[in-house]
PDB file of C-alpha atoms in Angstrom:
ATOM      1  CA  MET C 126     118.987  87.030-165.196  1.00 31.00           C
ATOM      2  CA  ARG C 127     115.242  87.440-165.593  1.00 34.00           C
ATOM      3  CA  ARG C 128     112.989  87.279-162.547  1.00 41.00           C
ATOM      4  CA  ARG C 129     111.479  83.789-162.864  1.00 35.00           C
ATOM      5  CA  THR C 130     114.801  82.294-163.905  1.00 32.00           C
ATOM      6  CA  PHE C 131     116.286  83.665-160.698  1.00 37.00           C
ATOM      7  CA  LEU C 132     113.441  82.230-158.634  1.00 42.00           C
ATOM      8  CA  ALA C 133     114.096  78.779-160.028  1.00 36.00           C
ATOM      9  CA  HIS C 134     117.784  78.990-159.148  1.00 37.00           C
ATOM     10  CA  SER C 135     116.946  80.284-155.658  1.00 42.00           C
ATOM     11  CA  ALA C 136     115.279  77.092-154.508  1.00 41.00           C
ATOM     12  CA  ALA C 137     118.521  75.256-153.790  1.00 40.00           C
ATOM     13  CA  ALA C 138     119.776  78.049-151.550  1.00 42.00           C
ATOM     14  CA  LEU C 139     116.693  77.704-149.355  1.00 46.00           C
ATOM     15  CA  GLY C 140     116.935  73.995-148.697  1.00 45.00           C
ATOM     16  CA  GLY C 141     114.972  72.948-151.758  1.00 42.00           C
ATOM     17  CA  SER C 142     111.913  75.165-151.312  1.00 46.00           C
ATOM     18  CA  ALA C 143     111.252  77.799-153.906  1.00 55.00           C
ATOM     19  CA  LEU C 144     111.732  81.426-152.986  1.00 68.00           C
ATOM     20  CA  ILE C 145     108.319  82.409-154.292  1.00 61.00           C
ATOM     21  CA  GLY C 146     105.571  79.856-154.558  1.00 52.00           C
ATOM     22  CA  THR C 147     105.844  77.099-157.111  1.00 33.00           C
ATOM     23  CA  VAL C 148     107.830  78.655-159.910  1.00 28.00           C
ATOM     24  CA  GLY C 149     105.783  78.830-163.055  1.00 29.00           C
ATOM     25  CA  THR C 150     102.717  80.560-164.404  1.00 29.00           C
ATOM     26  CA  THR C 151     100.430  78.862-161.861  1.00 34.00           C
ATOM     27  CA  SER C 152     102.242  80.445-158.906  1.00 53.00           C
ATOM     28  CA  ALA C 153     100.916  83.937-159.457  1.00 65.00           C
ATOM     29  CA  THR C 154      97.740  85.864-160.019  1.00 74.00           C
ATOM     30  CA  ALA C 155      98.022  88.789-162.404  1.00 74.00           C
ATOM     31  CA  THR C 156      95.716  91.682-163.223  1.00 77.00           C
ATOM     32  CA  THR C 157      95.988  94.523-165.703  1.00 73.00           C
ATOM     33  CA  GLN C 158      95.785  98.013-164.263  1.00 67.00           C
ATOM     34  CA  ALA C 159      94.012 100.942-165.866  1.00 63.00           C
ATOM     35  CA  GLY C 160      96.135 102.558-168.549  1.00 68.00           C
ATOM     36  CA  GLY C 161      98.343  99.514-169.009  1.00 67.00           C
ATOM     37  CA  GLY C 162     100.818  97.711-166.845  1.00 82.00           C
ATOM     38  CA  ALA C 163     100.248  94.685-164.658  1.00 93.00           C
ATOM     39  CA  ARG C 164     100.047  93.680-161.000  1.00 96.00           C
ATOM     40  CA  THR C 165     101.233  90.205-160.007  1.00 96.00           C
ATOM     41  CA  THR C 166     100.771  88.570-156.611  1.00 97.00           C
ATOM     42  CA  GLU C 167     102.967  85.679-155.475  1.00 97.00           C
ATOM     43  CA  THR C 168     103.970  84.123-152.157  1.00 98.00           C
ATOM     44  CA  LEU C 169     107.333  84.340-150.449  1.00 98.00           C
ATOM     45  CA  LEU C 170     108.330  81.006-148.842  1.00 98.00           C
ATOM     46  CA  ALA C 171     105.007  79.406-149.719  1.00 97.00           C
ATOM     47  CA  GLY C 172     104.076  76.442-147.569  1.00 96.00           C
ATOM     48  CA  THR C 173     106.091  77.614-144.571  1.00 97.00           C
ATOM     49  CA  GLU C 174     105.212  79.542-141.433  1.00 96.00           C
ATOM     50  CA  TYR C 175     106.816  82.594-143.070  1.00 97.00           C
ATOM     51  CA  ALA C 176     104.597  82.558-146.170  1.00 98.00           C
ATOM     52  CA  SER C 177     103.875  86.161-147.161  1.00 98.00           C
ATOM     53  CA  GLU C 178     102.437  87.964-150.149  1.00 98.00           C
ATOM     54  CA  VAL C 179     104.703  89.686-152.662  1.00 98.00           C
ATOM     55  CA  VAL C 180     103.116  92.189-155.052  1.00 98.00           C
ATOM     56  CA  THR C 181     104.930  93.202-158.226  1.00 98.00           C
ATOM     57  CA  ILE C 182     103.635  96.226-160.117  1.00 98.00           C
ATOM     58  CA  ASP C 183     104.842  96.763-163.688  1.00 97.00           C
ATOM     59  CA  ALA C 184     103.837 100.275-164.716  1.00 96.00           C
ATOM     60  CA  PRO C 185     103.003 100.966-168.377  1.00 95.00           C
ATOM     61  CA  ASN C 186     106.118 103.070-168.945  1.00 96.00           C
ATOM     62  CA  ASP C 187     109.764 102.158-168.436  1.00 96.00           C
ATOM     63  CA  GLY C 188     111.498 103.450-165.344  1.00 97.00           C
ATOM     64  CA  PRO C 189     113.532 102.450-162.306  1.00 98.00           C
ATOM     65  CA  THR C 190     112.801  99.521-159.999  1.00 98.00           C
ATOM     66  CA  ALA C 191     111.993  99.870-156.300  1.00 98.00           C
ATOM     67  CA  VAL C 192     111.674  97.323-153.525  1.00 98.00           C
ATOM     68  CA  VAL C 193     109.347  98.291-150.664  1.00 98.00           C
ATOM     69  CA  VAL C 194     109.341  96.262-147.437  1.00 98.00           C
ATOM     70  CA  GLY C 195     107.004  96.592-144.460  1.00 98.00           C
ATOM     71  CA  GLY C 196     106.356  94.557-141.347  1.00 97.00           C
ATOM     72  CA  MET C 197     109.894  93.678-140.320  1.00 98.00           C
ATOM     73  CA  HIS C 198     108.628  93.995-136.761  1.00 97.00           C
ATOM     74  CA  GLY C 199     105.199  92.651-135.892  1.00 96.00           C
ATOM     75  CA  ASP C 200     104.375  95.384-133.373  1.00 95.00           C
ATOM     76  CA  GLU C 201     104.899  98.230-135.881  1.00 94.00           C
ATOM     77  CA  PRO C 202     101.546  98.537-137.663  1.00 95.00           C
ATOM     78  CA  SER C 203     102.086 101.802-139.517  1.00 94.00           C
ATOM     79  CA  GLY C 204     104.986 100.228-141.433  1.00 96.00           C
ATOM     80  CA  TYR C 205     103.069  97.271-142.795  1.00 97.00           C
ATOM     81  CA  ARG C 206      99.889  99.295-143.273  1.00 97.00           C
ATOM     82  CA  ALA C 207     101.777 101.827-145.373  1.00 98.00           C
ATOM     83  CA  ALA C 208     103.497  99.092-147.409  1.00 98.00           C
ATOM     84  CA  SER C 209     100.096  97.500-148.054  1.00 98.00           C
ATOM     85  CA  ASP C 210      98.876 100.931-149.147  1.00 97.00           C
ATOM     86  CA  VAL C 211     101.732 101.225-151.648  1.00 98.00           C
ATOM     87  CA  ALA C 212     100.869  97.761-153.002  1.00 97.00           C
ATOM     88  CA  SER C 213      97.373  99.017-153.899  1.00 96.00           C
ATOM     89  CA  TRP C 214      98.546 102.054-155.897  1.00 97.00           C
ATOM     90  CA  GLU C 215      98.909 102.444-159.637  1.00 96.00           C
ATOM     91  CA  PHE C 216     102.060 103.953-161.125  1.00 97.00           C
ATOM     92  CA  ASP C 217     102.884 105.696-164.365  1.00 95.00           C
ATOM     93  CA  ALA C 218     106.435 104.383-164.742  1.00 96.00           C
ATOM     94  CA  GLY C 219     108.824 101.852-163.284  1.00 97.00           C
ATOM     95  CA  GLU C 220     108.502  98.563-161.447  1.00 98.00           C
ATOM     96  CA  LEU C 221     107.816  97.920-157.767  1.00 98.00           C
ATOM     97  CA  VAL C 222     108.358  94.733-155.807  1.00 98.00           C
ATOM     98  CA  ILE C 223     106.492  95.057-152.506  1.00 98.00           C
ATOM     99  CA  LEU C 224     106.648  92.787-149.459  1.00 98.00           C
ATOM    100  CA  PRO C 225     104.034  94.393-147.199  1.00 98.00           C
ATOM    101  CA  LYS C 226     104.182  91.938-144.272  1.00 98.00           C
ATOM    102  CA  ALA C 227     107.713  90.586-144.182  1.00 98.00           C
ATOM    103  CA  ASN C 228     107.542  89.057-140.707  1.00 98.00           C
ATOM    104  CA  ARG C 229     104.143  87.387-140.691  1.00 98.00           C
ATOM    105  CA  PRO C 230     104.646  85.259-137.539  1.00 97.00           C
ATOM    106  CA  ALA C 231     105.534  88.371-135.532  1.00 98.00           C
ATOM    107  CA  ILE C 232     102.675  90.369-137.073  1.00 98.00           C
ATOM    108  CA  GLU C 233     100.177  87.669-136.163  1.00 97.00           C
ATOM    109  CA  ARG C 234     101.467  87.720-132.575  1.00 97.00           C
ATOM    110  CA  GLY C 235     101.816  91.493-132.369  1.00 96.00           C
ATOM    111  CA  THR C 236     105.445  91.127-131.260  1.00 97.00           C
ATOM    112  CA  ARG C 237     108.687  92.708-132.383  1.00 96.00           C
ATOM    113  CA  HIS C 238     110.475  89.355-132.728  1.00 97.00           C
ATOM    114  CA  ASN C 239     109.702  86.007-134.298  1.00 96.00           C
ATOM    115  CA  ASP C 240     111.103  82.716-132.973  1.00 95.00           C
ATOM    116  CA  ASN C 241     114.529  83.601-134.379  1.00 96.00           C
ATOM    117  CA  GLY C 242     114.799  86.987-132.702  1.00 96.00           C
ATOM    118  CA  ASP C 243     114.837  90.422-134.296  1.00 97.00           C
ATOM    119  CA  LEU C 244     114.476  89.953-138.054  1.00 98.00           C
ATOM    120  CA  ASN C 245     115.978  93.351-138.795  1.00 98.00           C
ATOM    121  CA  ARG C 246     119.218  92.375-137.081  1.00 98.00           C
ATOM    122  CA  LYS C 247     119.839  89.400-139.385  1.00 98.00           C
ATOM    123  CA  PHE C 248     121.328  91.239-142.402  1.00 98.00           C
ATOM    124  CA  PRO C 249     125.091  91.595-141.808  1.00 98.00           C
ATOM    125  CA  THR C 250     126.984  93.422-144.532  1.00 98.00           C
ATOM    126  CA  GLY C 251     129.443  91.271-146.423  1.00 97.00           C
ATOM    127  CA  ARG C 252     127.961  88.005-145.157  1.00 98.00           C
ATOM    128  CA  GLU C 253     124.946  85.835-145.802  1.00 98.00           C
ATOM    129  CA  ALA C 254     121.726  86.815-144.053  1.00 98.00           C
ATOM    130  CA  GLU C 255     121.396  84.778-140.872  1.00 98.00           C
ATOM    131  CA  THR C 256     117.941  83.143-140.967  1.00 98.00           C
ATOM    132  CA  LYS C 257     115.796  81.437-143.586  1.00 98.00           C
ATOM    133  CA  LEU C 258     113.372  84.376-143.695  1.00 98.00           C
ATOM    134  CA  ALA C 259     116.146  86.980-143.845  1.00 98.00           C
ATOM    135  CA  ARG C 260     117.854  85.059-146.654  1.00 98.00           C
ATOM    136  CA  ALA C 261     114.587  84.882-148.605  1.00 98.00           C
ATOM    137  CA  ILE C 262     114.015  88.620-148.186  1.00 98.00           C
ATOM    138  CA  TRP C 263     117.557  89.423-149.243  1.00 98.00           C
ATOM    139  CA  GLN C 264     117.291  87.187-152.296  1.00 98.00           C
ATOM    140  CA  LEU C 265     114.036  88.927-153.172  1.00 98.00           C
ATOM    141  CA  VAL C 266     115.882  92.246-153.052  1.00 98.00           C
ATOM    142  CA  GLU C 267     118.812  90.981-155.110  1.00 98.00           C
ATOM    143  CA  GLN C 268     116.712  89.339-157.816  1.00 98.00           C
ATOM    144  CA  ALA C 269     114.645  92.509-158.217  1.00 98.00           C
ATOM    145  CA  ASP C 270     117.872  94.343-159.153  1.00 98.00           C
ATOM    146  CA  PRO C 271     116.463  97.562-157.647  1.00 98.00           C
ATOM    147  CA  ASP C 272     117.457 101.170-158.031  1.00 98.00           C
ATOM    148  CA  VAL C 273     116.105 102.028-154.571  1.00 98.00           C
ATOM    149  CA  VAL C 274     114.895 100.162-151.460  1.00 98.00           C
ATOM    150  CA  LEU C 275     112.375 101.434-148.871  1.00 99.00           C
ATOM    151  CA  ASP C 276     111.983  99.777-145.454  1.00 98.00           C
ATOM    152  CA  LEU C 277     108.888 101.074-143.629  1.00 98.00           C
ATOM    153  CA  HIS C 278     108.590 100.896-139.825  1.00 96.00           C
ATOM    154  CA  SER C 279     106.830 102.268-136.753  1.00 92.00           C
ATOM    155  CA  SER C 280     108.716 103.746-133.825  1.00 89.00           C
ATOM    156  CA  GLN C 281     108.320 105.070-130.324  1.00 81.00           C
ATOM    157  CA  GLY C 282     108.959 108.421-128.712  1.00 71.00           C
ATOM    158  CA  VAL C 283     110.460 111.579-130.164  1.00 75.00           C
ATOM    159  CA  TYR C 284     113.724 111.635-132.106  1.00 70.00           C
ATOM    160  CA  ARG C 285     116.713 112.541-129.893  1.00 61.00           C
ATOM    161  CA  THR C 286     114.375 113.200-126.975  1.00 65.00           C
ATOM    162  CA  HIS C 287     113.228 109.854-125.626  1.00 53.00           C
ATOM    163  CA  GLU C 288     116.004 107.376-124.891  1.00 60.00           C
ATOM    164  CA  SER C 289     116.073 104.151-126.908  1.00 61.00           C
ATOM    165  CA  SER C 290     113.555 105.582-129.382  1.00 66.00           C
ATOM    166  CA  VAL C 291     114.205 106.596-132.955  1.00 79.00           C
ATOM    167  CA  GLY C 292     111.095 108.770-133.042  1.00 83.00           C
ATOM    168  CA  GLN C 293     109.790 110.184-136.292  1.00 91.00           C
ATOM    169  CA  ALA C 294     112.643 110.139-138.782  1.00 95.00           C
ATOM    170  CA  VAL C 295     113.913 109.102-142.200  1.00 97.00           C
ATOM    171  CA  PHE C 296     117.281 107.339-142.339  1.00 97.00           C
ATOM    172  CA  PRO C 297     118.944 107.392-145.787  1.00 98.00           C
ATOM    173  CA  THR C 298     121.849 105.330-147.003  1.00 98.00           C
ATOM    174  CA  VAL C 299     125.081 107.209-147.651  1.00 98.00           C
ATOM    175  CA  VAL C 300     124.635 106.616-151.393  1.00 98.00           C
ATOM    176  CA  ASP C 301     123.591 109.671-153.409  1.00 98.00           C
ATOM    177  CA  PRO C 302     120.954 110.906-153.966  1.00 98.00           C
ATOM    178  CA  ALA C 303     119.440 109.305-150.865  1.00 98.00           C
ATOM    179  CA  PRO C 304     120.459 112.013-148.341  1.00 98.00           C
ATOM    180  CA  ALA C 305     118.989 114.825-150.451  1.00 98.00           C
ATOM    181  CA  TYR C 306     115.844 112.898-151.341  1.00 98.00           C
ATOM    182  CA  ALA C 307     115.303 112.010-147.678  1.00 98.00           C
ATOM    183  CA  GLN C 308     115.321 115.697-146.809  1.00 98.00           C
ATOM    184  CA  THR C 309     112.796 116.397-149.572  1.00 98.00           C
ATOM    185  CA  ALA C 310     110.467 113.732-148.168  1.00 98.00           C
ATOM    186  CA  ILE C 311     110.898 115.084-144.647  1.00 98.00           C
ATOM    187  CA  ASP C 312     110.109 118.635-145.767  1.00 98.00           C
ATOM    188  CA  THR C 313     107.085 117.459-147.745  1.00 98.00           C
ATOM    189  CA  ALA C 314     105.601 115.586-144.782  1.00 97.00           C
ATOM    190  CA  ASN C 315     106.307 118.388-142.319  1.00 97.00           C
ATOM    191  CA  ASP C 316     104.794 120.996-144.642  1.00 97.00           C
ATOM    192  CA  THR C 317     101.684 119.065-145.671  1.00 96.00           C
ATOM    193  CA  VAL C 318     100.543 116.557-143.024  1.00 96.00           C
ATOM    194  CA  VAL C 319     102.229 117.242-139.676  1.00 95.00           C
ATOM    195  CA  PRO C 320     100.077 119.864-137.890  1.00 94.00           C
ATOM    196  CA  TRP C 321     101.739 123.058-136.698  1.00 94.00           C
ATOM    197  CA  TYR C 322     100.513 122.343-133.174  1.00 93.00           C
ATOM    198  CA  MET C 323     102.494 119.048-133.065  1.00 91.00           C
ATOM    199  CA  PRO C 324     106.085 120.358-133.278  1.00 91.00           C
ATOM    200  CA  TYR C 325     107.517 117.250-131.608  1.00 88.00           C
ATOM    201  CA  HIS C 326     106.074 115.148-134.421  1.00 92.00           C
ATOM    202  CA  ARG C 327     107.995 116.869-137.175  1.00 94.00           C
ATOM    203  CA  TYR C 328     110.093 114.356-139.091  1.00 96.00           C
ATOM    204  CA  GLU C 329     113.842 114.568-138.672  1.00 94.00           C
ATOM    205  CA  ARG C 330     116.771 113.373-140.741  1.00 96.00           C
ATOM    206  CA  GLY C 331     118.241 110.282-139.049  1.00 93.00           C
ATOM    207  CA  ASN C 332     121.806 109.095-139.190  1.00 94.00           C
ATOM    208  CA  SER C 333     123.147 107.689-142.458  1.00 97.00           C
ATOM    209  CA  LEU C 334     123.103 103.961-143.216  1.00 98.00           C
ATOM    210  CA  ASP C 335     126.581 102.824-144.236  1.00 98.00           C
ATOM    211  CA  GLY C 336     126.694  99.064-143.765  1.00 98.00           C
ATOM    212  CA  SER C 337     127.994  99.170-140.206  1.00 98.00           C
ATOM    213  CA  SER C 338     124.944  97.478-138.607  1.00 97.00           C
ATOM    214  CA  PRO C 339     123.087  94.243-139.476  1.00 98.00           C
ATOM    215  CA  LEU C 340     119.913  95.975-140.687  1.00 98.00           C
ATOM    216  CA  LEU C 341     118.355  95.574-144.125  1.00 98.00           C
ATOM    217  CA  GLY C 342     118.946  99.256-144.917  1.00 98.00           C
ATOM    218  CA  HIS C 343     122.591  99.000-143.942  1.00 98.00           C
ATOM    219  CA  LYS C 344     123.057  95.895-146.103  1.00 98.00           C
ATOM    220  CA  VAL C 345     121.504  97.749-149.056  1.00 98.00           C
ATOM    221  CA  ALA C 346     124.213 100.389-148.644  1.00 98.00           C
ATOM    222  CA  GLY C 347     127.104  98.091-147.819  1.00 98.00           C
ATOM    223  CA  ASP C 348     126.518  95.225-150.251  1.00 98.00           C
ATOM    224  CA  LEU C 349     124.608  96.848-153.114  1.00 98.00           C
ATOM    225  CA  ASP C 350     125.803 100.472-152.897  1.00 98.00           C
ATOM    226  CA  LEU C 351     122.248 101.677-153.520  1.00 98.00           C
ATOM    227  CA  PRO C 352     120.033 104.512-152.325  1.00 98.00           C
ATOM    228  CA  GLY C 353     117.780 103.233-149.587  1.00 98.00           C
ATOM    229  CA  TYR C 354     115.703 104.488-146.681  1.00 98.00           C
ATOM    230  CA  ILE C 355     114.355 103.422-143.319  1.00 98.00           C
ATOM    231  CA  VAL C 356     111.155 105.346-142.591  1.00 98.00           C
ATOM    232  CA  GLU C 357     110.018 105.561-138.959  1.00 95.00           C
ATOM    233  CA  SER C 358     106.685 107.079-137.889  1.00 93.00           C
ATOM    234  CA  THR C 359     106.100 107.354-134.163  1.00 90.00           C
ATOM    235  CA  ARG C 360     103.337 105.868-132.022  1.00 85.00           C
ATOM    236  CA  PHE C 361     103.806 108.627-129.454  1.00 86.00           C
ATOM    237  CA  ILE C 362     100.400 110.352-129.100  1.00 86.00           C
ATOM    238  CA  LEU C 363      99.626 109.344-132.685  1.00 89.00           C
ATOM    239  CA  ASP C 364      97.172 106.699-133.813  1.00 90.00           C
ATOM    240  CA  PRO C 365      98.493 103.964-136.142  1.00 89.00           C
ATOM    241  CA  SER C 366      96.133 104.937-138.969  1.00 93.00           C
ATOM    242  CA  THR C 367      97.453 108.507-139.093  1.00 93.00           C
ATOM    243  CA  ALA C 368     101.039 107.294-138.764  1.00 93.00           C
ATOM    244  CA  ALA C 369     100.474 104.932-141.690  1.00 96.00           C
ATOM    245  CA  GLN C 370      99.088 107.779-143.811  1.00 96.00           C
ATOM    246  CA  TRP C 371     102.142 109.908-143.053  1.00 96.00           C
ATOM    247  CA  THR C 372     104.450 106.988-143.830  1.00 97.00           C
ATOM    248  CA  SER C 373     102.647 106.446-147.131  1.00 98.00           C
ATOM    249  CA  LEU C 374     103.185 110.100-148.065  1.00 98.00           C
ATOM    250  CA  ILE C 375     106.901 109.810-147.385  1.00 98.00           C
ATOM    251  CA  ALA C 376     107.073 106.601-149.435  1.00 98.00           C
ATOM    252  CA  GLU C 377     105.192 108.277-152.291  1.00 98.00           C
ATOM    253  CA  THR C 378     107.544 111.267-152.182  1.00 98.00           C
ATOM    254  CA  LEU C 379     110.671 109.100-152.225  1.00 98.00           C
ATOM    255  CA  LEU C 380     109.383 106.953-155.085  1.00 98.00           C
ATOM    256  CA  ALA C 381     108.449 110.036-157.108  1.00 98.00           C
ATOM    257  CA  ARG C 382     111.895 111.524-156.567  1.00 98.00           C
ATOM    258  CA  HIS C 383     113.403 108.313-157.890  1.00 98.00           C
ATOM    259  CA  GLY C 384     111.295 108.501-161.059  1.00 97.00           C
ATOM    260  CA  ILE C 385     108.485 106.132-159.997  1.00 98.00           C
ATOM    261  CA  PRO C 386     105.439 108.411-159.843  1.00 96.00           C
ATOM    262  CA  ARG C 387     102.146 107.298-158.376  1.00 96.00           C
ATOM    263  CA  ARG C 388      99.230 107.825-160.713  1.00 92.00           C
ATOM    264  CA  ASP C 389      96.833 110.455-159.296  1.00 86.00           C
ATOM    265  CA  GLY C 390      99.087 110.758-156.260  1.00 82.00           C
ATOM    266  CA  ARG C 391      99.612 113.601-153.849  1.00 81.00           C
ATOM    267  CA  VAL C 392     103.193 114.348-154.866  1.00 79.00           C
ATOM    268  CA  GLU C 393     104.434 115.910-158.070  1.00 66.00           C
ATOM    269  CA  THR C 394     107.257 114.133-159.853  1.00 55.00           C
ATOM    270  CA  THR C 395     110.206 116.481-159.622  1.00 50.00           C
ATOM    271  CA  GLY C 396     112.802 114.409-161.379  1.00 45.00           C
ATOM    272  CA  GLY C 397     114.814 111.408-160.422  1.00 43.00           C
ATOM    273  CA  ASP C 398     117.339 109.205-162.092  1.00 44.00           C
ATOM    274  CA  LYS C 399     115.839 106.632-164.413  1.00 38.00           C
ATOM    275  CA  ASN C 400     119.141 104.813-164.626  1.00 39.00           C
ATOM    276  CA  ARG C 401     121.738 103.940-162.038  1.00 39.00           C
TER     277      ARG C 401
END
């Protein structure tokens, strides 16, 4: 099913309101990027308190499809700053569907939760997402038919050092090649942007996402059996701007590994599967 056809069919599932804007050519603004390809901007849950921009980038050459999400939690600025950064890039191949500020009410308040609690605990594997916003996000993922999904966050503390903090880590799904590609992204960040005098800020490999928790990344693994990643950059003695830059580098590395290279980027394309 093509993208706009899916959007039209999605309206009924969301109580009559369209998933993205008013479906049709007037719902989007499109620009052509240098060297070919197109960038389209639409609105998720337009006309509601959750209305949020969705950017779709069609690169000039065929390749895989990625979904990139930021801003699940409103008090995690490096995640939504990095996702917004990705939305501004140009790519040589593939398609990207980017939701930079998924949880706009929480972002506007600077809080982790919106009125319905923790958005990233509303994605149970094997069942429907639990809130209107979570259902819209999940439908956006499904209709994109992605080859890989990135979920970009901020965190606190140091990994496995500070209690109740995930620290600076990349969490891959159990689906190959995610574990290996996560390690490549970790090594790239540690070798190129994390200073030698900040050993506690070196990225670590987090636990695998297997569908056992109600997080978006877990649902990607459990329901779609896809490579996916949660990227966490810490706020511990690190300013949000620097954390966002590091998160962007990890996102760029992961996308390049999956065959979606950024044009004039910092990371060489070293391969990646163009087909699932």
